[in-house]
Coordinates of C-alpha atoms in Angstrom, one line a residue:
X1 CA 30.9 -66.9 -9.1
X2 CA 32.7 -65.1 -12.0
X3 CA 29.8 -62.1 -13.4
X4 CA 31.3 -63.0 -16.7
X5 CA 30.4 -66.1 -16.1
X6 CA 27.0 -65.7 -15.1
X7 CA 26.3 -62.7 -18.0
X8 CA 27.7 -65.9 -21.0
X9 CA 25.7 -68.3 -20.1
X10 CA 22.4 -65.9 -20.1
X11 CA 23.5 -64.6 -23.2
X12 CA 24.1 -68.0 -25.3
X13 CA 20.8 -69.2 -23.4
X14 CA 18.7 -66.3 -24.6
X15 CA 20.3 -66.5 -28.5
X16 CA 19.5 -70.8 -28.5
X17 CA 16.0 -69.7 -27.0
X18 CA 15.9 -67.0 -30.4
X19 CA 16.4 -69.5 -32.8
X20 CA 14.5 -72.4 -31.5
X21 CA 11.6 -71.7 -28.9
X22 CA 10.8 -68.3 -30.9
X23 CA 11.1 -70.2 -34.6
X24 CA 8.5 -72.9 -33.4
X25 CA 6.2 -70.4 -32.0
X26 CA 6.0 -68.7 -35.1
X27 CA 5.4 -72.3 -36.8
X28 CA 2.6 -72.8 -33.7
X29 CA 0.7 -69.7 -34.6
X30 CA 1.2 -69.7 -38.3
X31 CA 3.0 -66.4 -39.1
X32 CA 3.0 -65.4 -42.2
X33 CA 5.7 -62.8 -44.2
X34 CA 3.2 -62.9 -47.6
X35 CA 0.4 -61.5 -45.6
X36 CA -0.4 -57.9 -45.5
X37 CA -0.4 -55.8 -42.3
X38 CA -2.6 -53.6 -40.7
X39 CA 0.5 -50.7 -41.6
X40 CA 0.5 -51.7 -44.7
X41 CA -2.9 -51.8 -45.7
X42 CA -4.3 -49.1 -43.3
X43 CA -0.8 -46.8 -44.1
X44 CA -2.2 -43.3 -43.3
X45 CA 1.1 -41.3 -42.3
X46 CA -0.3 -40.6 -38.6
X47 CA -0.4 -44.0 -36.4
X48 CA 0.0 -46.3 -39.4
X49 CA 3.5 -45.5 -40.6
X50 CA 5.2 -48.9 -42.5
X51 CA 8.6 -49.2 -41.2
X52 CA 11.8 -50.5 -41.9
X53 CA 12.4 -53.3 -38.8
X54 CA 15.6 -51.5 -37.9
X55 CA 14.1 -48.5 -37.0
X56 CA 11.0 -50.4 -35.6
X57 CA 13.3 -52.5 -33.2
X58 CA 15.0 -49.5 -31.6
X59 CA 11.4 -47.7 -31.4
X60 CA 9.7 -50.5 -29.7
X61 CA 13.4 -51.5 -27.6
X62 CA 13.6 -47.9 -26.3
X63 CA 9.9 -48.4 -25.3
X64 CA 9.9 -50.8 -23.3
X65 CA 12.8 -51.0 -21.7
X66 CA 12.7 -47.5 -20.1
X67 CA 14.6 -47.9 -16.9
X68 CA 12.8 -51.0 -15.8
X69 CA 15.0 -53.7 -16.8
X70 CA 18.0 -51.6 -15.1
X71 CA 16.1 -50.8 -11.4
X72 CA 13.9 -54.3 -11.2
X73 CA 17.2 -56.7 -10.9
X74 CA 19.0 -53.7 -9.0
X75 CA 16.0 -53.3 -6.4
X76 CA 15.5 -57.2 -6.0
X77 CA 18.9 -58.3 -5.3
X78 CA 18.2 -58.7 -1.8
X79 CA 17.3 -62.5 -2.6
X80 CA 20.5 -62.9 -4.0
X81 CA 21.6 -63.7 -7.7
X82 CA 20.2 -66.7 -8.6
X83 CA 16.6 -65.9 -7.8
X84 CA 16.9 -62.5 -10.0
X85 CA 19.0 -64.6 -12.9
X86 CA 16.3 -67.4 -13.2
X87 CA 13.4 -65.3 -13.3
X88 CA 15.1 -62.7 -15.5
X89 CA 16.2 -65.9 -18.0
X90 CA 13.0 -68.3 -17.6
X91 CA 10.9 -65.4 -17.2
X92 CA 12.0 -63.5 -20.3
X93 CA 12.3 -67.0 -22.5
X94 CA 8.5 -68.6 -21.5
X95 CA 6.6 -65.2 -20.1
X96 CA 8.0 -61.7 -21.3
X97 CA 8.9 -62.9 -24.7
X98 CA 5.8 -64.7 -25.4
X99 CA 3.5 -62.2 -24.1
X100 CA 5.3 -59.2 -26.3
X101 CA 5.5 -61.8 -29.4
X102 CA 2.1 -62.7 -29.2
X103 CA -0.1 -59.2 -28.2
X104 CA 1.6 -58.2 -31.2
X105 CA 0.8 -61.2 -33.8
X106 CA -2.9 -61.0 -32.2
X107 CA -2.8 -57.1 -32.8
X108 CA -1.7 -57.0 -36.5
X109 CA -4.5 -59.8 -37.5
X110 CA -7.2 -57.6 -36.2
X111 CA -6.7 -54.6 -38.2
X112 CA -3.9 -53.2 -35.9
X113 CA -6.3 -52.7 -32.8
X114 CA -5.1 -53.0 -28.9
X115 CA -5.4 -55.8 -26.9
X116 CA -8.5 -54.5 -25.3
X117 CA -10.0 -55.1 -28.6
X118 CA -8.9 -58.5 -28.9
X119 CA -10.8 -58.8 -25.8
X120 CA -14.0 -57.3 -27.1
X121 CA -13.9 -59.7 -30.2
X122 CA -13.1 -63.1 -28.1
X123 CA -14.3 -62.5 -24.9
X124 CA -16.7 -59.7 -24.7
X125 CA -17.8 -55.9 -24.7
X126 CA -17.8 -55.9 -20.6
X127 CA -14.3 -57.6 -20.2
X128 CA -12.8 -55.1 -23.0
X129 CA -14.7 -52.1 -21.2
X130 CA -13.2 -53.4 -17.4
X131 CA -9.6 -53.9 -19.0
X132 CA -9.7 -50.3 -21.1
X133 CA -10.8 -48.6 -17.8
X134 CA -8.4 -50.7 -15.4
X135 CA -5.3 -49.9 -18.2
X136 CA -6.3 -46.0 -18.7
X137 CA -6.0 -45.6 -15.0
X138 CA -2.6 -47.6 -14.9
X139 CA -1.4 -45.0 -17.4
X140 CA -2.2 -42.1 -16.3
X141 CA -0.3 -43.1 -12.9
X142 CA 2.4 -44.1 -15.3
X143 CA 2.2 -40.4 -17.1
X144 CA 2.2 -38.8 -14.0
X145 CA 5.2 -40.6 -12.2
X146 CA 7.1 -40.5 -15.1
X147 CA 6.5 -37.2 -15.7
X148 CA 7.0 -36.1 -12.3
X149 CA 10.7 -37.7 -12.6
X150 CA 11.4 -36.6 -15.9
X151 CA 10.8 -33.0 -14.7
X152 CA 12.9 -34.3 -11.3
X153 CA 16.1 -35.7 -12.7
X154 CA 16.3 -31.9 -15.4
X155 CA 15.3 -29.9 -12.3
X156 CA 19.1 -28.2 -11.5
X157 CA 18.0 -25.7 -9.0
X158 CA 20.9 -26.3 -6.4
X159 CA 19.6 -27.6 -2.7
X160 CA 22.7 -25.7 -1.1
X161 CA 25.5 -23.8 -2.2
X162 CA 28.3 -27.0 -1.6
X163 CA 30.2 -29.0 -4.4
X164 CA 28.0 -31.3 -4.0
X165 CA 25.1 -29.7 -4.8
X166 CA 26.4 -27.6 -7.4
X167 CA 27.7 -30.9 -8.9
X168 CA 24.4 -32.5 -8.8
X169 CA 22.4 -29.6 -10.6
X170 CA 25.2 -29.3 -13.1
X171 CA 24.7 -33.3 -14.1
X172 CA 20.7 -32.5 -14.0
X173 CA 21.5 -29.5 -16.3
X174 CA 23.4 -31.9 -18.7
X175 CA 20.9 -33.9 -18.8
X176 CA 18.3 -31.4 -19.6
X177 CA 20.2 -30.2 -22.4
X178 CA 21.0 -33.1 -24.2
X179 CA 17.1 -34.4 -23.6
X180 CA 16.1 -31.5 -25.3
X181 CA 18.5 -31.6 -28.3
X182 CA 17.4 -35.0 -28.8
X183 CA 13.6 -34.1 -29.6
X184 CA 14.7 -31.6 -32.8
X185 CA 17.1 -34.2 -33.8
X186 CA 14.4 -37.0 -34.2
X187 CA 12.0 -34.5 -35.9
X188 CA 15.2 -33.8 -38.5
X189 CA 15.9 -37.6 -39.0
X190 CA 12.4 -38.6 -39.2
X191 CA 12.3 -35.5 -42.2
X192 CA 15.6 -37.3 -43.5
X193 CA 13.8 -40.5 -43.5
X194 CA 11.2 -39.6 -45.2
X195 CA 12.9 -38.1 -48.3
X196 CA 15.7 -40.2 -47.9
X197 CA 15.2 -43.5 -47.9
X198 CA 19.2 -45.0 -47.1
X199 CA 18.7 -45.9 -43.8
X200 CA 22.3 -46.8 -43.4
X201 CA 23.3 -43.0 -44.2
X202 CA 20.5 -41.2 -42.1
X203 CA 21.7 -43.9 -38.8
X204 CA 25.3 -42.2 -39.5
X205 CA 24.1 -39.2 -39.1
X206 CA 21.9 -39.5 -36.4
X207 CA 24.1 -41.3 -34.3
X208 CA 26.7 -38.8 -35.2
X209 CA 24.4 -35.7 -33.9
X210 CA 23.0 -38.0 -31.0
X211 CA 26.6 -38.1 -29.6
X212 CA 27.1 -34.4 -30.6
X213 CA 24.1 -33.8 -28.2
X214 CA 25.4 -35.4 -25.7
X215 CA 28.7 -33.1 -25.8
X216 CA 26.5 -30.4 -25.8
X217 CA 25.1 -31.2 -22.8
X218 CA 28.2 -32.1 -21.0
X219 CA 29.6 -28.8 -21.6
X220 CA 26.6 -26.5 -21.7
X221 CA 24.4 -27.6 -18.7
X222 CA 20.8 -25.8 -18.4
X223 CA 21.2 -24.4 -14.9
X224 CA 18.6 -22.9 -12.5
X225 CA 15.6 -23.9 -13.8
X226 CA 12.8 -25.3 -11.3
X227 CA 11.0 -28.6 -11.3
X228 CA 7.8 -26.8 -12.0
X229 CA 9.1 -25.2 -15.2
X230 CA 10.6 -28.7 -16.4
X231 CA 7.1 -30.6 -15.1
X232 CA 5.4 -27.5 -17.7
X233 CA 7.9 -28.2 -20.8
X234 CA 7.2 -32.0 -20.6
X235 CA 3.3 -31.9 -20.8
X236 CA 3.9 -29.8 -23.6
X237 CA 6.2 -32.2 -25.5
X238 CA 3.8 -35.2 -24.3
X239 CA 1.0 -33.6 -25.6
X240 CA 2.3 -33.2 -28.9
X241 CA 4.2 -36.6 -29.3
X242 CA 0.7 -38.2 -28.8
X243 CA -0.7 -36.5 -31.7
X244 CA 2.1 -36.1 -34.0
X245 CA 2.5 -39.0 -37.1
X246 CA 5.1 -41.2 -35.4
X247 CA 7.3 -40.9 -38.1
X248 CA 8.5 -37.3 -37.2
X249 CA 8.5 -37.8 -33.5
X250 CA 8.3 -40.4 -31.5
X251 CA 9.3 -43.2 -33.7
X252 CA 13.2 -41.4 -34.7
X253 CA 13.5 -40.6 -31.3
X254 CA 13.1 -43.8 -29.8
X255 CA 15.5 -45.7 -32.7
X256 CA 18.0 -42.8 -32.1
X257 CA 17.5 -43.5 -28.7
X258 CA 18.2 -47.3 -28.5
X259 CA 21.1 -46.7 -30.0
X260 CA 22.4 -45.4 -26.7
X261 CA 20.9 -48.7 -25.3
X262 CA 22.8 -50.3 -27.7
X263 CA 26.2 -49.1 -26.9
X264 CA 25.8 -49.6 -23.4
X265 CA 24.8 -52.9 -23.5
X266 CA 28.0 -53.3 -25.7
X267 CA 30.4 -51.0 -23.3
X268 CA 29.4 -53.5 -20.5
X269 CA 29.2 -56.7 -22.1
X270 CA 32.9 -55.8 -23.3
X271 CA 33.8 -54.0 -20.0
X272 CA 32.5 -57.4 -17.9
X273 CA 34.4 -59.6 -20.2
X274 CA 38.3 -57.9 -19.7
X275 CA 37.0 -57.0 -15.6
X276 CA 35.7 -60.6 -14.6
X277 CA 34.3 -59.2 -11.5
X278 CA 33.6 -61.7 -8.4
X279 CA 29.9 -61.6 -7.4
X280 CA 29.9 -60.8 -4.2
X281 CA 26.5 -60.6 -3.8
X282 CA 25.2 -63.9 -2.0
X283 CA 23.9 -66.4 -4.7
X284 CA 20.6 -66.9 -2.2
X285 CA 19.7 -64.8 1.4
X286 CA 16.7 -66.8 1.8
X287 CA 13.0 -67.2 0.9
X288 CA 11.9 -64.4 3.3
X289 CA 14.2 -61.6 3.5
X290 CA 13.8 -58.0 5.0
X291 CA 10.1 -59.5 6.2
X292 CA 9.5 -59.6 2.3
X293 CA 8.4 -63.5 0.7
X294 CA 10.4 -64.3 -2.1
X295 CA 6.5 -64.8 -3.7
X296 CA 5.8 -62.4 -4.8
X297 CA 8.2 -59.6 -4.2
X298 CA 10.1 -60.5 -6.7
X299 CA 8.0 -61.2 -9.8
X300 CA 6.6 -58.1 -9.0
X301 CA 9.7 -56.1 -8.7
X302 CA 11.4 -57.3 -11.6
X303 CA 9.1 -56.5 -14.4
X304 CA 10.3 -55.4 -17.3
X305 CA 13.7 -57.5 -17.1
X306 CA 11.5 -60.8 -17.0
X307 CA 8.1 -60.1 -18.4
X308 CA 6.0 -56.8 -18.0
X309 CA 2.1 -55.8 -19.1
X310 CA 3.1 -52.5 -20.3
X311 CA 4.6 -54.2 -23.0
X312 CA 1.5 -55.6 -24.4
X313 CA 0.1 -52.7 -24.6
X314 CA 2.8 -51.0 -26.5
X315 CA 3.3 -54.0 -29.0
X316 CA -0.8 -53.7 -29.6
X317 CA -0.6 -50.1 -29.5
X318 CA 2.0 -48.5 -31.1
X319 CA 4.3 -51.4 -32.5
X320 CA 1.7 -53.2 -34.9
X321 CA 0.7 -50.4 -36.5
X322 CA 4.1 -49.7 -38.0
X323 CA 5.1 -53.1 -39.0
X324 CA 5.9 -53.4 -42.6
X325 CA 6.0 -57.8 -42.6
X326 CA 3.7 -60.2 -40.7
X327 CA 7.7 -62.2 -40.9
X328 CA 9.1 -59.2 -38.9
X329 CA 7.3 -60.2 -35.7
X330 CA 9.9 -62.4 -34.6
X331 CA 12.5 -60.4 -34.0
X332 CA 10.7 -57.3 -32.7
X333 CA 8.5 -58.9 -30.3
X334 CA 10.3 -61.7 -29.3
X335 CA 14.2 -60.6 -30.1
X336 CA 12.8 -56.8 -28.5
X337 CA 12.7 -58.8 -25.2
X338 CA 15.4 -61.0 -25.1
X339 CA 17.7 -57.8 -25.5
X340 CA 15.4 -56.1 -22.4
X341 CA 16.3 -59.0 -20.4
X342 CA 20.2 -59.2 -21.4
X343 CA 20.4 -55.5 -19.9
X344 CA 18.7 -57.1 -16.6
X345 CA 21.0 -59.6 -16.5
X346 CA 24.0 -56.8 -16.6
X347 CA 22.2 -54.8 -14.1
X348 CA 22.4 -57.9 -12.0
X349 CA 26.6 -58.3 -12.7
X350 CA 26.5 -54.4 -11.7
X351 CA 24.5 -54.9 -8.7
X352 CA 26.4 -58.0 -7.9
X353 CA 30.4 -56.8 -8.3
X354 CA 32.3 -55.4 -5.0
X355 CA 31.6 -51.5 -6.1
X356 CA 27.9 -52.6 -7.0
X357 CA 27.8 -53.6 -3.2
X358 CA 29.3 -51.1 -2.1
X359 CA 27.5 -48.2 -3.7
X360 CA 24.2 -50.6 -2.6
X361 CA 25.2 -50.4 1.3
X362 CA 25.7 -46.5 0.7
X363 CA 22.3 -46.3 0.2
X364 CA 22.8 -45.5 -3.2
X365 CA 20.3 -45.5 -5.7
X366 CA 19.7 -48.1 -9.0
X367 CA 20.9 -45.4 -11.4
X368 CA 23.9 -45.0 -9.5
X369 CA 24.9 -48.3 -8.7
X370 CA 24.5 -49.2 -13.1
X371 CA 26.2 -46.2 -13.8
X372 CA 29.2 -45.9 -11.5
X373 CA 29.6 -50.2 -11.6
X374 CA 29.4 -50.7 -15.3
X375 CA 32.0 -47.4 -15.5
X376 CA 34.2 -49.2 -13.2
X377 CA 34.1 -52.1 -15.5
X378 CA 34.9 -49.9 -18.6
X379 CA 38.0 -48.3 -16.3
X380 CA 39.6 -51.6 -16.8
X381 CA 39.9 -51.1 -20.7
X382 CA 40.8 -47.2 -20.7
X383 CA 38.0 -45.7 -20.6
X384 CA 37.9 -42.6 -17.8
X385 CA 35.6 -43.8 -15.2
X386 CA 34.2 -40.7 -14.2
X387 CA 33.0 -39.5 -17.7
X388 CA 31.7 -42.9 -18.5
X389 CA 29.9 -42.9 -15.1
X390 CA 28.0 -39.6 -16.4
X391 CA 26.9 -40.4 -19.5
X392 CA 25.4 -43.6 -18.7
X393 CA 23.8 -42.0 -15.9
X394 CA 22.5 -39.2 -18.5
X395 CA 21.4 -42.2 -20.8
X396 CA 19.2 -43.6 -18.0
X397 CA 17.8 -40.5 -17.3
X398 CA 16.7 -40.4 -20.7
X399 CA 15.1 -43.6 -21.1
X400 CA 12.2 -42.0 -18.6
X401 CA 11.3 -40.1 -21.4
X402 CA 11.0 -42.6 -23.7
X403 CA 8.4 -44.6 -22.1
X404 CA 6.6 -41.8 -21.1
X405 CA 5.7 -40.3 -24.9
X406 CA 4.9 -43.9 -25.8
X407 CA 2.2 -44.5 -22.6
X408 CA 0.5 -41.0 -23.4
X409 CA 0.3 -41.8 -27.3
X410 CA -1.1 -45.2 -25.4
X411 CA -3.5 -43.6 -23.0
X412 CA -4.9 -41.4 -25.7
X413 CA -5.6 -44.7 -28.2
X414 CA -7.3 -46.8 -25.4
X415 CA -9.6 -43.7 -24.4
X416 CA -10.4 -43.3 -28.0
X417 CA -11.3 -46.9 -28.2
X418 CA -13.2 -46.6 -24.7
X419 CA -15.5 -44.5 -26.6
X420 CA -15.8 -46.1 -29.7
X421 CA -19.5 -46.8 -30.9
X422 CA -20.4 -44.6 -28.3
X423 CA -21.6 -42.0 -30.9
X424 CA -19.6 -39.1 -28.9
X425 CA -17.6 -38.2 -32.2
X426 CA -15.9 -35.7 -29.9
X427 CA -14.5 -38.1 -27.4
X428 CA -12.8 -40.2 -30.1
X429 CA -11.0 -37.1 -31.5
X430 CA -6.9 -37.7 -31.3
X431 CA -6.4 -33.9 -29.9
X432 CA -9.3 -34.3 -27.2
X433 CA -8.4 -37.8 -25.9
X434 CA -4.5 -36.4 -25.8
X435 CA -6.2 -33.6 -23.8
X436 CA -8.3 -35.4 -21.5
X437 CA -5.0 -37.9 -21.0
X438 CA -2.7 -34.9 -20.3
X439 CA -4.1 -32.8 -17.9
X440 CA -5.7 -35.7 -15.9
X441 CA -1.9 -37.3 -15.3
X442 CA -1.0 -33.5 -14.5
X443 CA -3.7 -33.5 -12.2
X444 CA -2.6 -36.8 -10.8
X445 CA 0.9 -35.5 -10.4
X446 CA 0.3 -32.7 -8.5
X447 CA -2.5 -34.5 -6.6
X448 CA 0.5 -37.1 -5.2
X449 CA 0.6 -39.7 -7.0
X450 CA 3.1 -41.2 -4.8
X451 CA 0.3 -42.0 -2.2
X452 CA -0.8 -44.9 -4.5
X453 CA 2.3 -45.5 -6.5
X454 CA 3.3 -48.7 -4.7
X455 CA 0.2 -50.3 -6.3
X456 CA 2.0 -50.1 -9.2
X457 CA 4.0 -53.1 -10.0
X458 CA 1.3 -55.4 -8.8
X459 CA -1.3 -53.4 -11.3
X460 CA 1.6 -53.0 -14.6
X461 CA 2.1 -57.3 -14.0
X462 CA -1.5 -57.8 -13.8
X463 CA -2.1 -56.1 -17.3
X464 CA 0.0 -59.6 -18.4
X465 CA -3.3 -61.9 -17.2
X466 CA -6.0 -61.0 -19.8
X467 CA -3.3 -60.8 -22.6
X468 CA -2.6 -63.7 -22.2
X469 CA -6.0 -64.6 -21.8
X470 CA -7.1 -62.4 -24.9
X471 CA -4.6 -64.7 -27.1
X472 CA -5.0 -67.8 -25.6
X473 CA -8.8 -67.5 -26.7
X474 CA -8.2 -66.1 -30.1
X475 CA -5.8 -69.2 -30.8
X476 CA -7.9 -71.5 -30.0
X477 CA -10.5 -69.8 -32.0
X478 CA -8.2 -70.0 -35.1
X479 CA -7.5 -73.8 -34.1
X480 CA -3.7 -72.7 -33.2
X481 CA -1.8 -74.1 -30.0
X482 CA -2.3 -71.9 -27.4
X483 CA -0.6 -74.2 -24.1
X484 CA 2.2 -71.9 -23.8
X485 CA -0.1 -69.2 -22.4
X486 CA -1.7 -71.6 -19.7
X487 CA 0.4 -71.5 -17.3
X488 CA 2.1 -68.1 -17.4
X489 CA -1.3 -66.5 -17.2
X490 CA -2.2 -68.2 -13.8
X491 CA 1.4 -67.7 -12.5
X492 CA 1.3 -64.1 -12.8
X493 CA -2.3 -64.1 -11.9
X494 CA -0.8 -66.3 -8.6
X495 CA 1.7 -63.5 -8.3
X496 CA -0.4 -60.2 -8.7
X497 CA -3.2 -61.4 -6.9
X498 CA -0.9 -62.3 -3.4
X499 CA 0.8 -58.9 -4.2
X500 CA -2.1 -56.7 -3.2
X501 CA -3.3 -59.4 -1.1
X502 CA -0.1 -58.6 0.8
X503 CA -0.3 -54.8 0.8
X504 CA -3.7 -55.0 1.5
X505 CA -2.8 -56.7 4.8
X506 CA 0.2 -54.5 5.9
X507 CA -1.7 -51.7 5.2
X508 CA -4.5 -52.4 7.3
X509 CA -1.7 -53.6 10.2
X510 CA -0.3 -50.1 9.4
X511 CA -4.0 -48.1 10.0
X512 CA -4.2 -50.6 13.6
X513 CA -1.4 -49.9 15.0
X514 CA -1.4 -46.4 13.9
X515 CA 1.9 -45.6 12.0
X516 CA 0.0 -45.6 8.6
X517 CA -2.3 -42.9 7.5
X518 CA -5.7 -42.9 5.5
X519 CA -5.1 -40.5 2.8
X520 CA -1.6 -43.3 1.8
X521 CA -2.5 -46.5 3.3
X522 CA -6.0 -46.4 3.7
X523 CA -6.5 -45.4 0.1
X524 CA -4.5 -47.9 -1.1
X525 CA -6.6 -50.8 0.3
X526 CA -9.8 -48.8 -0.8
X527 CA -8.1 -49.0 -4.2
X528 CA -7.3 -52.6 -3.9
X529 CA -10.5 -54.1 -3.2
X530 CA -12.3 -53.1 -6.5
X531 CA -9.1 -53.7 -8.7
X532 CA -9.0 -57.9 -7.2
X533 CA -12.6 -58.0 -8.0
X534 CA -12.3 -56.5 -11.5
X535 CA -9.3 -58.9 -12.3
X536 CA -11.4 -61.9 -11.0
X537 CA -14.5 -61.1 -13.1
X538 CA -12.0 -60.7 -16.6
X539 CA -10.7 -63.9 -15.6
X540 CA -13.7 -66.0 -14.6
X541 CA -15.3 -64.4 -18.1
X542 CA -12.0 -65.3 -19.8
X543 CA -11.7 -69.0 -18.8
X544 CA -15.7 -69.3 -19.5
X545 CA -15.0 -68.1 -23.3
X546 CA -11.7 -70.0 -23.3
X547 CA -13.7 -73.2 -22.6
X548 CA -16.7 -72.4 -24.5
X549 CA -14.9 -71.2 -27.8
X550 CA -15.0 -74.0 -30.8
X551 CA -12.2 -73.9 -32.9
X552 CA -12.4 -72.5 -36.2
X553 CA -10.6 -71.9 -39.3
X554 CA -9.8 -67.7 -39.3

């Protein structure tokens, strides 16, 4: 099969599923561009921050795509590309989409709030406390991973003294620099923005320095600094992107980001077109593969390409509160997901090409195989390979950092609202809560986090069951349709559930026959257990108050 092919017809189907599937859920839930939102209304330059949907798009886009729409398709290729291209496209269309479109339409008609709060209101007090305890742990793993890579990719100490090595650090130090040119930038366009209101102009400019950072980071590397000192520099940042107003910080440095998003996206959708590549990745390998079931491995490993929990958190946590029309939704929450899964479904064509399988069976990694296959594609329309090759790989390094300002700016709202009505005024304080959020993901990090980290996936696409349970209850409430959640919610609770049913059992086959080891396998199961029952009692409360709730005019 022909990727171009393959990348065409996911492309047309995701525009067709745009205009109709995404127009009649708006009809279904009764969007309305005349009504106020919560930014609009509640507008008080900090979290609340009305914005122009351009710059909202690219904010939320940079968010949550991250590098999870790249590595998920990449890392589940083993089943071959049609599994990965019909979750990616049916997932994104009926799952991802509707969960980001819908978390944030519930969000914005109560007052802006997270979805843990939607929970409170429709559900109850004990589900919203489970799911703002269960989430807050899921980020701080989040921070600390994240963190720890961020801190990874700019270390550029060299390992030995070889070309090699010496090439590797130089490419970290690139990295580095451009990374940290781009947090000054943002604050300078976010200034811009603010006194400038030509949107148009202040993108040109941007854009402009954004590549000019870039350059500057291609030619002047920051060399020789440790992981520790990097690992230092980003708590720092974190801290104060989480209590900055998101105008001046994180919000122009996503936009400005996805702009790099953007142009890759465009490089390889042009660069597939004039290559054609063969797939010679099988279209199918089988149901079980490498001992792993096709269910669930791989609606667990491709999250963020197909459908993702994180992302409800985001569009309920950051996104609402900055949209400037109720209309807008649309094309942030829905559109903002069809793009995410249109860079999936290049990864796949990346993954999928001869070089893709090559670099694959060399053992190398999904940043490599992206970067060096989509720069092979480019090659075939003049563009110098190796160049290309290293600045897409810089441009996925820097999409780490993206998602992890957004999840501490996250963990630091849902521990506020953890201890709201609590009466401990000092707990719901912005600076305290960033605090507390901070140093307990540092802590994490150095603890090793990677002892628990494979829990992951199953615990971000688990985060997808109560929000769609949250607004499957709050439509019904408000006498809208709410079918379209039904059976998403019990697939992925289906999927998550046999997930760490799964690694509960090979773990505990590990600990028998003695090749695992308590402080990695053993805590994992111990972390398991509570996490299934905590899901199961959200659920079982969820389905009560989905059944019991009479419909209502809102």
């Amino acid at each position: 099969m022909n990727g171009f092919v393959i990348l065409l017809v996911a492309l047309v189907l995701f525009i067709v599923a745009y205009a109709t599937y995404g127009a009649w859920l708006c009809k279904q839930w009764g969007v309305d561009p005349t009504r106020k939102t919560p930014a609009v209304e509640k507008s008080d330059g900090g979290d609340y921050v009305p914005t122009s949907t351009a710059v909202l798009l690219g904010h939320h886009f940079a968010s949550i795509a991250g590098a999870g729409p790249i590595t998920g398709p990449i890392n589940a290729a083993f089943f071959g590309w049609v599994p990965v291209f019909l979750w990616v496209v049916i997932g994104g269309i009926f799952f991802g989409g509707v969960q980001d479109f819908s978390a944030l339409f519930a969000s914005i008609r109560h007052d802006g709030k997270t979805i843990g709060e939607v929970i409170e209101h429709h559900i109850g007090h004990k589900c919203k406390m489970i799911f703002n305890i269960f989430v807050f742990l899921v980020l701080l793993l989040v921070v600390a991973a994240f963190s720890d890579i961020v801190a990874g990719t700019f270390a550029s100490v060299p390992a030995a003294d070889t070309e090699i090595a010496l090439a590797n650090a130089r490419s970290a130090g690139s990295v580095a620099t451009a990374s940290m040119c781009f947090i000054p930038l943002a604050v300078l366009f976010g200034l811009l923005q603010r006194r400038n209101h030509n949107l148009i102009v202040n993108t040109v400019i941007g854009v402009a320095l954004l590549c000019g950072s870039i350059a500057l980071g291609l030619a002047f590397p920051l060399m020789n600094l440790s992981k520790g000192f990097w690992l230092t520099i980003t708590f720092v940042y974190i801290f104060i992107a989480s209590v900055a107003p998101v105008w001046i910080l994180l919000q122009p440095r996503d936009y400005l980001n996805s702009f790099l998003l953007y142009a890759i996206i465009v490089l390889s959708i042009v660069g597939i077109a004039a290559a054609r590549p063969d797939m010679t990745l099988p279209a199918f390998t089988g149901f079980v593969v490498k001992g792993q079931p096709l269910f669930p491995v791989l609606f667990i490993t491709i999250a963020c390409g197909a459908i993702s929990g994180f992302h409800s958190l985001i569009a309920s946590g950051t996104t609402s509160k900055q949209l400037d029309n109720e209309g807008h939704a649309k094309v942030i929450g829905y559109g903002g997901m069809l793009i995410e899964c249109a860079l999936a479904i290049i990864a796949l064509v990346a993954v999928g090409s001869a070089r893709g399988q090559e670099l694959a069976s060399s053992g190398s990694g999904p940043a490599a195989i992206f970067s060096n296959g989509i720069a092979s594609f480019a090659a075939v329309i003049g563009l110098p390979e190796a160049t290309t090759a290293t600045v897409i790989a810089l441009a996925y390094s820097a999409f780490c950092l993206t998602s992890l300002d957004t999840a501490t700016r996250l963990g630091r709202m849902i521990f506020q609202e953890m201890f709201d009505g609590f009466g401990i005024k000092v707990l719901e304080n912005k600076y305290v809560a960033t605090l507390i959020t901070v140093v307990l993901s540092a802590l994490l990090a150095g603890a090793g986090y990677q002892n628990i980290w494979p829990l992951f996936g199953a615990a971000n696409q688990l985060v997808a069951v109560p929000a769609f349970l949250a607004c499957a209850v709050w439509f019904k409430y408000i006498g809208r349709n709410n079918k379209m959640f039904i059976a998403p919610m019990f697939f992925m609770l289906a999927a998550t559930l046999s997930s760490l049913a799964l690694s509960f059992y090979n773990n505990v086959m590990k600990l028998m026959g003695g090749t695992g080891a308590f402080g990695k396998e053993g805590l994992q199961c111990i972390i398991i257990v509570p996490v299934v029952v905590l899901a199961l009692i959200i659920t079982v409360d969820g389905l009560k108050a989905l059944k019991a709730k009479e419909p209502q005019k809102a």
